[in-house]
Short mmCIF file of C-alpha atoms and ligand atoms in Angstrom, two decimals:
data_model
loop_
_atom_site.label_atom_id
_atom_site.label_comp_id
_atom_site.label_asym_id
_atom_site.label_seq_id
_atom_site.Cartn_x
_atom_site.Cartn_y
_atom_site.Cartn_z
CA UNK A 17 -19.16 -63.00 -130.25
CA UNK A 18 -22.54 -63.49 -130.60
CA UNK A 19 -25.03 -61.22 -128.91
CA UNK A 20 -27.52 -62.38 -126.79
CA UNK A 21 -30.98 -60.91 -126.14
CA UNK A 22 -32.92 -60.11 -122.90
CA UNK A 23 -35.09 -63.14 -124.38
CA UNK A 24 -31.98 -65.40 -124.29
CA UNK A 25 -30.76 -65.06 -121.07
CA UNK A 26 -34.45 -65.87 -119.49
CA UNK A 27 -34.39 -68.52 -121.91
CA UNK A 28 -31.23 -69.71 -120.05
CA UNK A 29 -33.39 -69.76 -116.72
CA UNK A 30 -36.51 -71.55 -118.17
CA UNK A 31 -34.18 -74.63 -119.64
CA UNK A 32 -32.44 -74.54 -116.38
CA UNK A 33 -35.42 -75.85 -114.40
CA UNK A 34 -35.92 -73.00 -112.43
CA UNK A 35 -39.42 -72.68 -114.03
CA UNK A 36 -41.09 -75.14 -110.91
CA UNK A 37 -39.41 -72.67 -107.93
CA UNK A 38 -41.94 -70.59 -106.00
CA UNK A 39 -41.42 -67.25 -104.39
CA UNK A 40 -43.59 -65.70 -102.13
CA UNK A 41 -43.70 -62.11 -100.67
CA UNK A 42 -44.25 -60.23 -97.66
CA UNK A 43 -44.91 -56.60 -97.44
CA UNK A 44 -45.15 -54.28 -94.88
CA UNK A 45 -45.35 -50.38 -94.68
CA UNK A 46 -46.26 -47.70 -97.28
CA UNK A 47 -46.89 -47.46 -101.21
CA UNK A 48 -42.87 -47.30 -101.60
CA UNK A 49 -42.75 -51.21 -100.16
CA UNK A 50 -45.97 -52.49 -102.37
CA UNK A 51 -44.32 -50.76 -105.49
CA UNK A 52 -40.78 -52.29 -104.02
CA UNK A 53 -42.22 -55.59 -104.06
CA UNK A 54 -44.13 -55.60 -107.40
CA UNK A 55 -40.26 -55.28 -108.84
CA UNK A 56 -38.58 -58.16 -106.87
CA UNK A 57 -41.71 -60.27 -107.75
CA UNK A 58 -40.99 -59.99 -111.31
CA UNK A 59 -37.14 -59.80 -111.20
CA UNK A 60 -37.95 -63.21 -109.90
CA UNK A 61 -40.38 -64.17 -112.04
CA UNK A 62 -37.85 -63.05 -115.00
CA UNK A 63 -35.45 -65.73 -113.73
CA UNK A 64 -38.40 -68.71 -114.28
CA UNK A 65 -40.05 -68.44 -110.32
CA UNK A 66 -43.86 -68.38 -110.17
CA UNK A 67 -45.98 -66.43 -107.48
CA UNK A 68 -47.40 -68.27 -104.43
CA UNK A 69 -49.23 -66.66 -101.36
CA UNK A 70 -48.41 -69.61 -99.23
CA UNK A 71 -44.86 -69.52 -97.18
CA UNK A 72 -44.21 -72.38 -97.15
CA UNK A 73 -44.52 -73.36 -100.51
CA UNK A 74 -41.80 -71.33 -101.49
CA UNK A 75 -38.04 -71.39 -102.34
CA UNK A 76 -37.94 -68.06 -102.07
CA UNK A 77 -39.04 -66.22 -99.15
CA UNK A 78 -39.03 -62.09 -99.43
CA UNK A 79 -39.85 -59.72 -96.51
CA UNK A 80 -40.11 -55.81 -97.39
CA UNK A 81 -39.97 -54.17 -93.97
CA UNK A 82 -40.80 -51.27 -92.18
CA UNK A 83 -39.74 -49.60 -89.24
CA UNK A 84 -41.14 -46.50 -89.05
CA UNK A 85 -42.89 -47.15 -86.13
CA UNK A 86 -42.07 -49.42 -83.21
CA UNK A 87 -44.69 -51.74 -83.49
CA UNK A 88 -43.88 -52.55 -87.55
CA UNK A 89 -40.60 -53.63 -86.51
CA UNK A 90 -41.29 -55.91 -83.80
CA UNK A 91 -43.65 -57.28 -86.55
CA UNK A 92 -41.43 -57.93 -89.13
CA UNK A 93 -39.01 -59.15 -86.78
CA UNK A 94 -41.91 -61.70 -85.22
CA UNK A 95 -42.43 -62.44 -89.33
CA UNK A 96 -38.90 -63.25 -89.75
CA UNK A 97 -38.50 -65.49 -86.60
CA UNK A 98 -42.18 -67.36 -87.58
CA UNK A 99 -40.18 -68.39 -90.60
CA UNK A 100 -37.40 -70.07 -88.75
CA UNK A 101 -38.91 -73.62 -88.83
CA UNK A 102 -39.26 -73.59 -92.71
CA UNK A 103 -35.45 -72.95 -92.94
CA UNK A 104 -34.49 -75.87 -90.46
CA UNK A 105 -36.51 -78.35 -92.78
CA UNK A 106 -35.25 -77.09 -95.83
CA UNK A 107 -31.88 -75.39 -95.65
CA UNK A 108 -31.92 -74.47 -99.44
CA UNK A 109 -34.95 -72.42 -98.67
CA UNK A 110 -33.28 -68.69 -99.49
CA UNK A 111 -34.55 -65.79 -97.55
CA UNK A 112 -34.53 -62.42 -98.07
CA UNK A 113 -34.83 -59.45 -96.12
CA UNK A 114 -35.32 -55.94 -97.77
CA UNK A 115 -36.09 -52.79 -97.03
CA UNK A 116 -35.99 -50.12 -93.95
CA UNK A 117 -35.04 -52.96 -91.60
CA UNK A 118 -31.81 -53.47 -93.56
CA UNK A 119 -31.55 -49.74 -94.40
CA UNK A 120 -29.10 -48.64 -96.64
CA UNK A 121 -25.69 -48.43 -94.64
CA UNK A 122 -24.74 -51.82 -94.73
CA UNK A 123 -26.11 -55.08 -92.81
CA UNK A 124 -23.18 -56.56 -90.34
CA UNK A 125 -25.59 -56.54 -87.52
CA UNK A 126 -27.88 -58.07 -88.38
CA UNK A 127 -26.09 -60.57 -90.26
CA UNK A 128 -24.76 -61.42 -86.95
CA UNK A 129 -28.15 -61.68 -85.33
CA UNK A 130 -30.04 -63.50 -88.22
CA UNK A 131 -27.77 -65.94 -89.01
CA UNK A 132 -31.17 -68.01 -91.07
CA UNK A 133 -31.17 -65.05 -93.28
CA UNK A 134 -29.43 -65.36 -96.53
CA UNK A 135 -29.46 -61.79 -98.29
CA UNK A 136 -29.89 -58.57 -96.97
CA UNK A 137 -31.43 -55.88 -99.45
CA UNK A 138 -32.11 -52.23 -98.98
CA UNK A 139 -35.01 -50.73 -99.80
CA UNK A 140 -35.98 -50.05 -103.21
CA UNK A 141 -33.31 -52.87 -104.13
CA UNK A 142 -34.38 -56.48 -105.81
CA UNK A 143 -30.09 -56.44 -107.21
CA UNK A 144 -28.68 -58.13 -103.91
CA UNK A 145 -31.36 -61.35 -104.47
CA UNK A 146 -31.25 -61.23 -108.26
CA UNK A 147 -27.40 -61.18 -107.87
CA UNK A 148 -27.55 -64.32 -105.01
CA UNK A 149 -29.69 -65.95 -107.19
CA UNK A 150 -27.99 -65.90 -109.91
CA UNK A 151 -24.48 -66.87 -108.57
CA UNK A 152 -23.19 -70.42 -110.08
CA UNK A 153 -26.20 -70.94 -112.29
CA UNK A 154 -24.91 -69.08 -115.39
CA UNK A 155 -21.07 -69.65 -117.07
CA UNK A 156 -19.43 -67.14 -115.84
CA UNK A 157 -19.14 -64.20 -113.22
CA UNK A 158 -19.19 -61.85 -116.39
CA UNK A 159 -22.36 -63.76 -117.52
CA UNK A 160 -24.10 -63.76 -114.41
CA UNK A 161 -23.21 -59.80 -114.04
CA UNK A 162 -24.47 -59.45 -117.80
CA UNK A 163 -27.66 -61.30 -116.67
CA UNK A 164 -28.54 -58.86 -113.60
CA UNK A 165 -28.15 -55.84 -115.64
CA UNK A 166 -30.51 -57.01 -118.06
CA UNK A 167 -32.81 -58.43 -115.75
CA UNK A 168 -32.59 -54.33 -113.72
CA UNK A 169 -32.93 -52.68 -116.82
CA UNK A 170 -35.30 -54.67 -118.64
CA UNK A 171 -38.74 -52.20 -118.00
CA UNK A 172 -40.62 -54.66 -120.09
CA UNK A 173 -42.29 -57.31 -117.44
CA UNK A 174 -43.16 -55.17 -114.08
CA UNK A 175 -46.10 -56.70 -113.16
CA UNK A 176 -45.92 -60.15 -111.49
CA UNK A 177 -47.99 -62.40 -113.14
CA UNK A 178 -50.68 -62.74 -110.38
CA UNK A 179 -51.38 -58.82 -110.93
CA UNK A 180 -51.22 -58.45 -114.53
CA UNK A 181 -54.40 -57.48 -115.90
CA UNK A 182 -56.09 -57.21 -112.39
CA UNK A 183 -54.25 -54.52 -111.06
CA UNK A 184 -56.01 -51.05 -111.72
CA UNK A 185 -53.59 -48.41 -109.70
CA UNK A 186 -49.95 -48.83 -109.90
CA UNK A 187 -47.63 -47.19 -107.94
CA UNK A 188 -44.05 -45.64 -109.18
CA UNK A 189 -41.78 -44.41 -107.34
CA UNK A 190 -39.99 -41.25 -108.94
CA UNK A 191 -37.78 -39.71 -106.27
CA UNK A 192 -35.98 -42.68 -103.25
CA UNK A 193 -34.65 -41.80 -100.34
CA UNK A 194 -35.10 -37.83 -98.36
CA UNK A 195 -32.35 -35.64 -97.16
CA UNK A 196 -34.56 -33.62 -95.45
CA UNK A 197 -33.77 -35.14 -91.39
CA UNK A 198 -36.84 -34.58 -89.64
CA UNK A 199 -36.12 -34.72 -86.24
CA UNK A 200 -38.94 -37.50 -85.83
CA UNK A 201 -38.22 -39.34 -88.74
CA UNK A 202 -35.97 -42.48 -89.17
CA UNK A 203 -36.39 -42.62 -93.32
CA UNK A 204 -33.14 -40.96 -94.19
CA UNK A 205 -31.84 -43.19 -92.13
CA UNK A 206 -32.70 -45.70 -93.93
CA UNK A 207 -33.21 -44.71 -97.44
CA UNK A 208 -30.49 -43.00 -97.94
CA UNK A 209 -30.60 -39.15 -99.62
CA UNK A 210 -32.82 -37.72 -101.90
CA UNK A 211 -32.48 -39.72 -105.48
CA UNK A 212 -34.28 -39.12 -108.29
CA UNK A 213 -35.02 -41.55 -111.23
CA UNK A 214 -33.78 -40.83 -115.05
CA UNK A 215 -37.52 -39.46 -116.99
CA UNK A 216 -37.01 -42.25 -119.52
CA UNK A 217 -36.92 -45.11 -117.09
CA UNK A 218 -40.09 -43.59 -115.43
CA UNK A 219 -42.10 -43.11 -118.63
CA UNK A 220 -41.02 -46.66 -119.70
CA UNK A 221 -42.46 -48.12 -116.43
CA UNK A 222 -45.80 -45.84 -117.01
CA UNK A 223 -46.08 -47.48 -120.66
CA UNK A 224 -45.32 -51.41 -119.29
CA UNK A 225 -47.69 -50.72 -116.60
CA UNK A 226 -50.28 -49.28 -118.69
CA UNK A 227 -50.04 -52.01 -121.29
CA UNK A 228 -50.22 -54.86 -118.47
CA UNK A 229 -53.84 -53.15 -117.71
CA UNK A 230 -53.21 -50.67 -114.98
CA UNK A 231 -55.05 -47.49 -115.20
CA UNK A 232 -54.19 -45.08 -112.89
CA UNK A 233 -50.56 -44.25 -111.92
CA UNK A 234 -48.98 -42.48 -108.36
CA UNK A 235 -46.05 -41.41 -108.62
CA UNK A 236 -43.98 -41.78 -105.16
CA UNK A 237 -41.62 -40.02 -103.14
CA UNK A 238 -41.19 -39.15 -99.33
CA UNK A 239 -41.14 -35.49 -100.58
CA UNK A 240 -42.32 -36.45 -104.44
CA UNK A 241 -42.16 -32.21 -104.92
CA UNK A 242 -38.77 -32.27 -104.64
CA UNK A 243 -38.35 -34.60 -107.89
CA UNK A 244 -35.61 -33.54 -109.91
CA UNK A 245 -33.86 -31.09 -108.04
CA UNK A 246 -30.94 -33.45 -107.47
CA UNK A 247 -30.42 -33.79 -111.70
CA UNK A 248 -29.43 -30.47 -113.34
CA UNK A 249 -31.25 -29.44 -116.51
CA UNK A 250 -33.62 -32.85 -115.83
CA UNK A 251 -37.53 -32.19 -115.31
CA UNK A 252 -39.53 -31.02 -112.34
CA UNK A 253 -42.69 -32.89 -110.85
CA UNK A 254 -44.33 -30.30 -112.68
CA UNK A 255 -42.41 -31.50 -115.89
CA UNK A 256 -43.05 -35.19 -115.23
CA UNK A 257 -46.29 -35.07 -114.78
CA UNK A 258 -46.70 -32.95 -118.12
CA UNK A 259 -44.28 -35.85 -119.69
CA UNK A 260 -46.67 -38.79 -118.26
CA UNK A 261 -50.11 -37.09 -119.21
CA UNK A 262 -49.06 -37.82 -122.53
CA UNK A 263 -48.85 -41.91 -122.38
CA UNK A 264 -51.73 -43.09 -124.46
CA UNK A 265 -54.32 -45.43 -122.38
CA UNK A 266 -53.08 -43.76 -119.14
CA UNK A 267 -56.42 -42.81 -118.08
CA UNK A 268 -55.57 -41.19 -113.81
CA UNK A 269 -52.29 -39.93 -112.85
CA UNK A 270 -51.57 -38.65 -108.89
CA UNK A 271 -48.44 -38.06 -106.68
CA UNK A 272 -47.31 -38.44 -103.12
CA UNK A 273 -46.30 -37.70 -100.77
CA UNK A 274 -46.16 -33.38 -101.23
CA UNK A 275 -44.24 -31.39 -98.79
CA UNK A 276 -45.24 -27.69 -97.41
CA UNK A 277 -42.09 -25.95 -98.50
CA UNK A 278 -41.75 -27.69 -102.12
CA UNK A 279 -45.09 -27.68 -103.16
CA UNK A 280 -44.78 -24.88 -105.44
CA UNK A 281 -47.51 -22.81 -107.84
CA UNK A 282 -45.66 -24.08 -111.11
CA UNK A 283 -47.15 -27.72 -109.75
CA UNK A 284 -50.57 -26.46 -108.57
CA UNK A 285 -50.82 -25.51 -112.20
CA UNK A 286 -49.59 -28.34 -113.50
CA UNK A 287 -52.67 -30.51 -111.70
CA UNK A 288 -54.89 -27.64 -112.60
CA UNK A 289 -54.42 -27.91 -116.44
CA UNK A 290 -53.84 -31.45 -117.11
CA UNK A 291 -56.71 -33.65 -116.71
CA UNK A 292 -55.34 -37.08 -116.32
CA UNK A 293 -54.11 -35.43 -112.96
CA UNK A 294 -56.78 -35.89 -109.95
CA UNK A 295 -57.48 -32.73 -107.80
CA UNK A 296 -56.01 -34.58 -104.47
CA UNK A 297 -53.07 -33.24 -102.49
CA UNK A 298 -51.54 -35.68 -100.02
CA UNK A 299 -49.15 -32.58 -97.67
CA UNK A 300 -48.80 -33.05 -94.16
CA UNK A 301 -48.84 -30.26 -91.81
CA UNK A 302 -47.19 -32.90 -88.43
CA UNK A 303 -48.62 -30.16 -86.14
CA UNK A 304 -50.26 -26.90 -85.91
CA UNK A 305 -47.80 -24.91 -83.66
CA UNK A 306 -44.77 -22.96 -84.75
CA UNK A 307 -42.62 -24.56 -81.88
CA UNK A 308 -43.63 -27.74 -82.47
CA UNK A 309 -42.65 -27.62 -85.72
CA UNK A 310 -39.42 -26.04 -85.25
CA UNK A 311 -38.48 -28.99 -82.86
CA UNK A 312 -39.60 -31.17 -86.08
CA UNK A 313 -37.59 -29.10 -88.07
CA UNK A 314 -40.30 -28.92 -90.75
CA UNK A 315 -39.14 -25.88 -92.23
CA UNK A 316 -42.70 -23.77 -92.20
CA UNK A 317 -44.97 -22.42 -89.63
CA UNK A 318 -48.56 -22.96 -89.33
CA UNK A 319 -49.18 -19.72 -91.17
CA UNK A 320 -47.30 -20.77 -94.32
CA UNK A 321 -49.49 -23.97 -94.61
CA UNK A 322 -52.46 -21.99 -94.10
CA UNK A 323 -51.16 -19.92 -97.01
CA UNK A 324 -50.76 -23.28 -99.09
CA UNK A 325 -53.91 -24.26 -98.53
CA UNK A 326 -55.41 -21.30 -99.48
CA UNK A 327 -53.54 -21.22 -102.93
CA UNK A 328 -54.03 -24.46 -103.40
CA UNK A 329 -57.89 -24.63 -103.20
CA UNK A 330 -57.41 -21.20 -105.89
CA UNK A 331 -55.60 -22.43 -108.18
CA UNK A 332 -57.03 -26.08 -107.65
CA UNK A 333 -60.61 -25.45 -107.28
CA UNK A 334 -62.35 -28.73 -105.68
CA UNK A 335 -59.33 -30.30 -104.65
CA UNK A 336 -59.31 -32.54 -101.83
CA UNK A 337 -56.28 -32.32 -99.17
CA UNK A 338 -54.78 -35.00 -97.32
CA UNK A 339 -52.40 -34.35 -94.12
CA UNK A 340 -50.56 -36.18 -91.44
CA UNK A 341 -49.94 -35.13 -87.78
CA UNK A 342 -48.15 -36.79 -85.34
CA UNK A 343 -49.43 -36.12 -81.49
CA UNK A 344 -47.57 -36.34 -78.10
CA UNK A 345 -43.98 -35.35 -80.08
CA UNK A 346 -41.84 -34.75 -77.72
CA UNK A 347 -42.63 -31.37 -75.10
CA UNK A 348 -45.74 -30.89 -76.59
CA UNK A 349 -48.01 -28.83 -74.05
CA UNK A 350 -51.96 -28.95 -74.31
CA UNK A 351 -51.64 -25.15 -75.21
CA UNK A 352 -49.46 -26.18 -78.16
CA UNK A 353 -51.85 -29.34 -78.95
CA UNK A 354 -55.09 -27.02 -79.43
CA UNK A 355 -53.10 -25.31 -81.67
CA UNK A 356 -53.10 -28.49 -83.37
CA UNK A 357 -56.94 -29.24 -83.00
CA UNK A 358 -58.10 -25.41 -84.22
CA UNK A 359 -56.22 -25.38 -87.19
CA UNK A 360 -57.74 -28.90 -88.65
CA UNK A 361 -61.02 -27.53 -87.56
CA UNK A 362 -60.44 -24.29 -89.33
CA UNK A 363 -58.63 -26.15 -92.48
CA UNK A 364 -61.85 -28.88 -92.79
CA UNK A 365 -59.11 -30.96 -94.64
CA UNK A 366 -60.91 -34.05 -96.25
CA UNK A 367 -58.18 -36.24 -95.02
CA UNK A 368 -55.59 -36.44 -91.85
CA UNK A 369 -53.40 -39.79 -90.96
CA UNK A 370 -53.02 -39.56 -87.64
CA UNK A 371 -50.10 -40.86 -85.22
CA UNK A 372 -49.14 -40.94 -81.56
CA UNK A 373 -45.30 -40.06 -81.37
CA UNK A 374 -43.19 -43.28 -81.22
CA UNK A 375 -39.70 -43.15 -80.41
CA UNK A 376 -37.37 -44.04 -82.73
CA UNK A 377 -33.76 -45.24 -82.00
CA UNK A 378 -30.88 -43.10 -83.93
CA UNK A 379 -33.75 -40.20 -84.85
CA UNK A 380 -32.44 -36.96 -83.24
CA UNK A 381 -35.99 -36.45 -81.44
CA UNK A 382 -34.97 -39.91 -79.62
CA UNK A 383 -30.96 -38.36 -79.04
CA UNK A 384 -32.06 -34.96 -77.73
CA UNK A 385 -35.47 -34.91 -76.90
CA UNK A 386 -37.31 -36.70 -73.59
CA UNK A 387 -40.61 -38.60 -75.04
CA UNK A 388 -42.09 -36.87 -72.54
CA UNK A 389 -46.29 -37.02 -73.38
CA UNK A 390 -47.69 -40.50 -71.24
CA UNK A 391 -48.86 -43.05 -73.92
CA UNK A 392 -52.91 -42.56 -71.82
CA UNK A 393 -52.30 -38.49 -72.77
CA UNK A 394 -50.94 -38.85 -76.39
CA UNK A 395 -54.45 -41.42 -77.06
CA UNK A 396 -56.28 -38.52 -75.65
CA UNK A 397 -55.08 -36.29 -78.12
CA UNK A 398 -55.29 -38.77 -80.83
CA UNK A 399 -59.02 -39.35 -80.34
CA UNK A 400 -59.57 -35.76 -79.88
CA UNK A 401 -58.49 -35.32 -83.28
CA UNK A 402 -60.11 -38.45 -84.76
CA UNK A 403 -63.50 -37.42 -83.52
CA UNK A 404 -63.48 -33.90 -85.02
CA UNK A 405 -61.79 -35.48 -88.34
CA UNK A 406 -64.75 -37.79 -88.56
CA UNK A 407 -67.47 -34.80 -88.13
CA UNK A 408 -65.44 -32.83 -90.71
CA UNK A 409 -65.15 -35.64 -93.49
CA UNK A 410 -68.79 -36.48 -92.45
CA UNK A 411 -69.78 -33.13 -93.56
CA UNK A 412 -67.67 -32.81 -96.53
CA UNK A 413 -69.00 -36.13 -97.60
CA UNK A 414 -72.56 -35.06 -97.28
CA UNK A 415 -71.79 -32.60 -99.93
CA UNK A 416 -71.47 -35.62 -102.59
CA UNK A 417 -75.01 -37.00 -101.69
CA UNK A 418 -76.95 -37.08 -104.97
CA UNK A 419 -73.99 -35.85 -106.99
CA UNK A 420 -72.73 -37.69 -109.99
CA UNK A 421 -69.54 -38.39 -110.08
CA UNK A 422 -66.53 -40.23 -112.42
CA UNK A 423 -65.45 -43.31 -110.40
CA UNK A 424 -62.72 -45.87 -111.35
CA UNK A 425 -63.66 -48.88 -110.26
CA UNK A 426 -60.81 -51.26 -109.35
CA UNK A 427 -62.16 -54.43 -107.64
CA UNK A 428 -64.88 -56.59 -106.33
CA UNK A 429 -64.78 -56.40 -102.26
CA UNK A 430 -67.79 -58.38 -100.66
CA UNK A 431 -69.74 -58.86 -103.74
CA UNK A 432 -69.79 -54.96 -103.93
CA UNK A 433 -67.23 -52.93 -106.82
CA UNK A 434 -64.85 -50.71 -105.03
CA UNK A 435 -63.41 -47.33 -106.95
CA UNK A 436 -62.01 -44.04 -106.14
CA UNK A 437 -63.50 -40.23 -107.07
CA UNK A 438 -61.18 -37.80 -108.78
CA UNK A 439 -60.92 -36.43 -105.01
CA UNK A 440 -60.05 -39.86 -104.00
CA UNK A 441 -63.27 -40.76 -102.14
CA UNK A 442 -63.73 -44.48 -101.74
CA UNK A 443 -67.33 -45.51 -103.22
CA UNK A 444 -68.85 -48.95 -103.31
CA UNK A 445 -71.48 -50.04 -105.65
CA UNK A 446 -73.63 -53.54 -106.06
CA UNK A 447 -73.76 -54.17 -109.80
CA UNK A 448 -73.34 -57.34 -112.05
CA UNK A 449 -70.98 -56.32 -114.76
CA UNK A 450 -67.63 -56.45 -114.62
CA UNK A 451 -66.47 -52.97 -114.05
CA UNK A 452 -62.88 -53.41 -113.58
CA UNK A 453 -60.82 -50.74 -115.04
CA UNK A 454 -63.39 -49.03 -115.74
CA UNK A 455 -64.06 -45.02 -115.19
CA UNK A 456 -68.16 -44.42 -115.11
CA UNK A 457 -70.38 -41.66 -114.09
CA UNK A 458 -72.25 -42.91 -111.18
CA UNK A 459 -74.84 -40.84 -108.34
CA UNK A 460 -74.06 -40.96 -105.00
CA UNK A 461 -77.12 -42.28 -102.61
CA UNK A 462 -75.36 -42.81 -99.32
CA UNK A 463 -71.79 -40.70 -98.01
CA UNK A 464 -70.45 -41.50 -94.68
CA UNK A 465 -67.17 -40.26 -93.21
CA UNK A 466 -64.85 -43.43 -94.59
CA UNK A 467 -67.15 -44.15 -97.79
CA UNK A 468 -69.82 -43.71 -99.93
CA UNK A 469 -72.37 -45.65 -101.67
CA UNK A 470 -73.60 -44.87 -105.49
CA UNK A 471 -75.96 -46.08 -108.04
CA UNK A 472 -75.47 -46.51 -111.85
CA UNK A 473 -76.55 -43.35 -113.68
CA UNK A 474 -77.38 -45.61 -116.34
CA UNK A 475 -77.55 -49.29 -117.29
CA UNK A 476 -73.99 -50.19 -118.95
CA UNK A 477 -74.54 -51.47 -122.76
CA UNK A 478 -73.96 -54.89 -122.93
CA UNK A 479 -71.19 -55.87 -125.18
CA UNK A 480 -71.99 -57.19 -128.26
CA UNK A 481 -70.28 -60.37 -129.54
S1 SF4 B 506 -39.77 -35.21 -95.19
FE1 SF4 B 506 -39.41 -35.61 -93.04
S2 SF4 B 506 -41.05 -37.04 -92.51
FE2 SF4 B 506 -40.89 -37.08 -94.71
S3 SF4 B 506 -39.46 -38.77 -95.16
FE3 SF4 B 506 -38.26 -36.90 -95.10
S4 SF4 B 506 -37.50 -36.80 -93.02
FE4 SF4 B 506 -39.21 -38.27 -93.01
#
């Protein structure tokens, strides 16, 4: 029998015609769904189909979804129905729908209710369209089983085309799924228990990435601390990120999202010492009072990530800190919501995502709990918090005025280049070369709460040819 390379079996797609079929993708939702996406885009384009950003161009329609909150479901669902019309004209249009809508227990449902839909994939999944795909167009069922493997495995093409060589900051995710069961939280749900991905097949992804022009790597996971603890005698994060400092042209490595109870000193360390590792921390503290977050079932108290943040900004001198906090969960009093409000003022975090409490169906907050806060009282409390996060980043900001700083600069946005500070501060600045990719020292002449503005500290040398 004669063996047949990776080479060979896209070989068998390119003669087959396929090269001409479009595919076209819609994402919705977090870093998990863009990094989702970037590896059905080229799963597809390893069986011949080429990018387009119009719909209705395609053969191949993908929608990543998201459901974490009410109002991203009803718009992928609006998405899906918008795309109705394309299937009546052309039945042999295939569409896919992936991710949290489908979750990961099976799609009978909704198979039932979206009868225009042809394959159902859960999140993190490209197999189930590869594997439709792929059925009758190769010899055999063994053949076209063969094929998928290869096409899973093969860590060589992650990019789509479209991105390779533009795209400056990759994401990877390290660690699907969470088995921690928030009470608020419908991602376990959804994506299944904690998983975490073989070292090797991360590493390889860092190098492909790396060679296809991407710079800076995060490495993703709903609680990204907790990678490895699921593999015995594999890695920690700490370990990984040790392991992926040590790529060669990997210039920026960072992680998300952290969790109070795993984020331990071994990692702190681990950002401290190795200095492809940006001094950000991305750990939400959902609320500031201890009853609150016993009915979240966080697992800490307000004091503990007090501690955290303490040790972190030891160990981790000139870190920035990112949180989340949801308002209005379910019984929250005003009492309990200043708690809430003092501790961010106390903290002076540089970052918090805020949310109003949305009820999710199957979450136990929705089972046991009444959603009790009115919708005009939980916006209250959301502005509240939004105002003082804006004076507090304002100030922090101010700090950076005149300051140089190491930027890398990903892309042109409005004539102006757009990068990120080690500490993750978004800076623009007007200049004429082409500084994408590129890490330079620049000053900073204007900081506002969302942004800053910076000069070159010193004309780049033109290249001579
Ligand atoms: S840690 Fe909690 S909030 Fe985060 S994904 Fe898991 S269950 Fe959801």
């Amino acid at each position: 029998m004669i063996a047949l390379t990776n080479h060979d079996y896209r070989q068998t797609w390119y003669n087959s015609g396929l090269m001409e079929k479009k595919y076209h993708i819609w994402t919705e939702g977090c870093q998990m769904n863009v990094a989702d996406s970037q590896r059905v885009g080229s799963s597809l384009e390893h069986l011949g189909y080429t990018f387009t950003d119009k719909a209705e161009e395609a053969d191949v329609i993908v929608l990543n979804t998201c459901v974490v909150r009410q109002s991203a479901e009803d718009k992928a669902i609006g998405r899906l129905h918008s795309l109705r019309p394309l299937k009546d004209q052309n039945p042999d249009l295939v569409i896919n729908l992936m991710g949290c809508l489908v979750g990961v227990r099976g799609a009978e449902k909704l198979r039932e209710k979206l009868p225009f839909v042809d394959v159902f994939s859960p999140p993190s999944d490209p197999g189930p369209l590869v594997s439709f795909l792929t059925q009758g167009e190769v010899r055999s069922l063994e053949d076209a089983e063969t094929t998928r493997r290869f096409l899973m495995m093969d860590e060589d093409l992650i990019l789509p085309a479209h991105e390779r060589g533009q795209l400056v900051s990759a994401h990877v995710p390290v660690v699907y799924g969470c088995s921690h069961a928030c009470t608020f939280c419908i991602i376990p749900f959804r994506r299944g228990v904690e998983r975490s991905r073989p070292v090797g097949d991360i590493v390889g992804e860092v190098r492909s990435l790396v060679a296809q022009g991407v710079k800076e790597i995060t490495l993703l996971g709903q609680i990204v601390d907790r990678y490895g603890t699921d593999v015995p005698d594999g890695p920690n994060l700490a370990g990984l990120l040790r392991v992926v400092h040590q790529v060669e042209g990997l210039e920026r490595i960072r992680f998300l999202t952290s969790h109070p109870s795993y984020f331990d000193e071994d990692l702190m360390e681990a950002v401290a010492e190795l200095p492809k590792v940006m001094p950000h921390i991305e750990v939400p503290i959902q609320a500031g009072d201890d009853t609150v977050l016993e009915n979240m079932k966080r697992g800490y108290t307000q004091d503990d990530y007090r501690r955290l943040v303490e040790k972190i900004r030891k160990v981790i001198p000139d870190c920035s800190i990112a949180t989340d906090i949801i308002v209005g969960f379910p019984g929250e009093t005003e009492e309990q919501f200043a708690q809430t409000h003092n501790i961010l003022a106390e903290l002076r975090l540089d970052v918090a995502h805020l949310a109003r409490y949305s009820s999710r169906e199957g979450t136990v907050a929705t089972r046991r709990m009444l959603d009790d806060v009115p919708e005009e009282e939980k916006m209250r409390r959301f502005r509240a918090l939004e105002d003082l996060q804006e004076q507090i980043v304002g100030e922090i900001n101010a700090r950076y005025l005149g300051q140089t700083v190491e930027v890398l600069f990903e892309e042109k946005v409005k004539g102006r280049w757009k990068g990120r500070t080690p500490t993750n501060k978004l800076v623009f600045l007007e200049a004429g070369d082409d500084l994408r990719g590129k890490i330079i020292p620049v000053t900073i002449t204007w900081t506002g709460p969302w942004s800053m503005q910076a000069r070159l500290v010193q004309q780049l040398t033109p290249i001579r040819l």
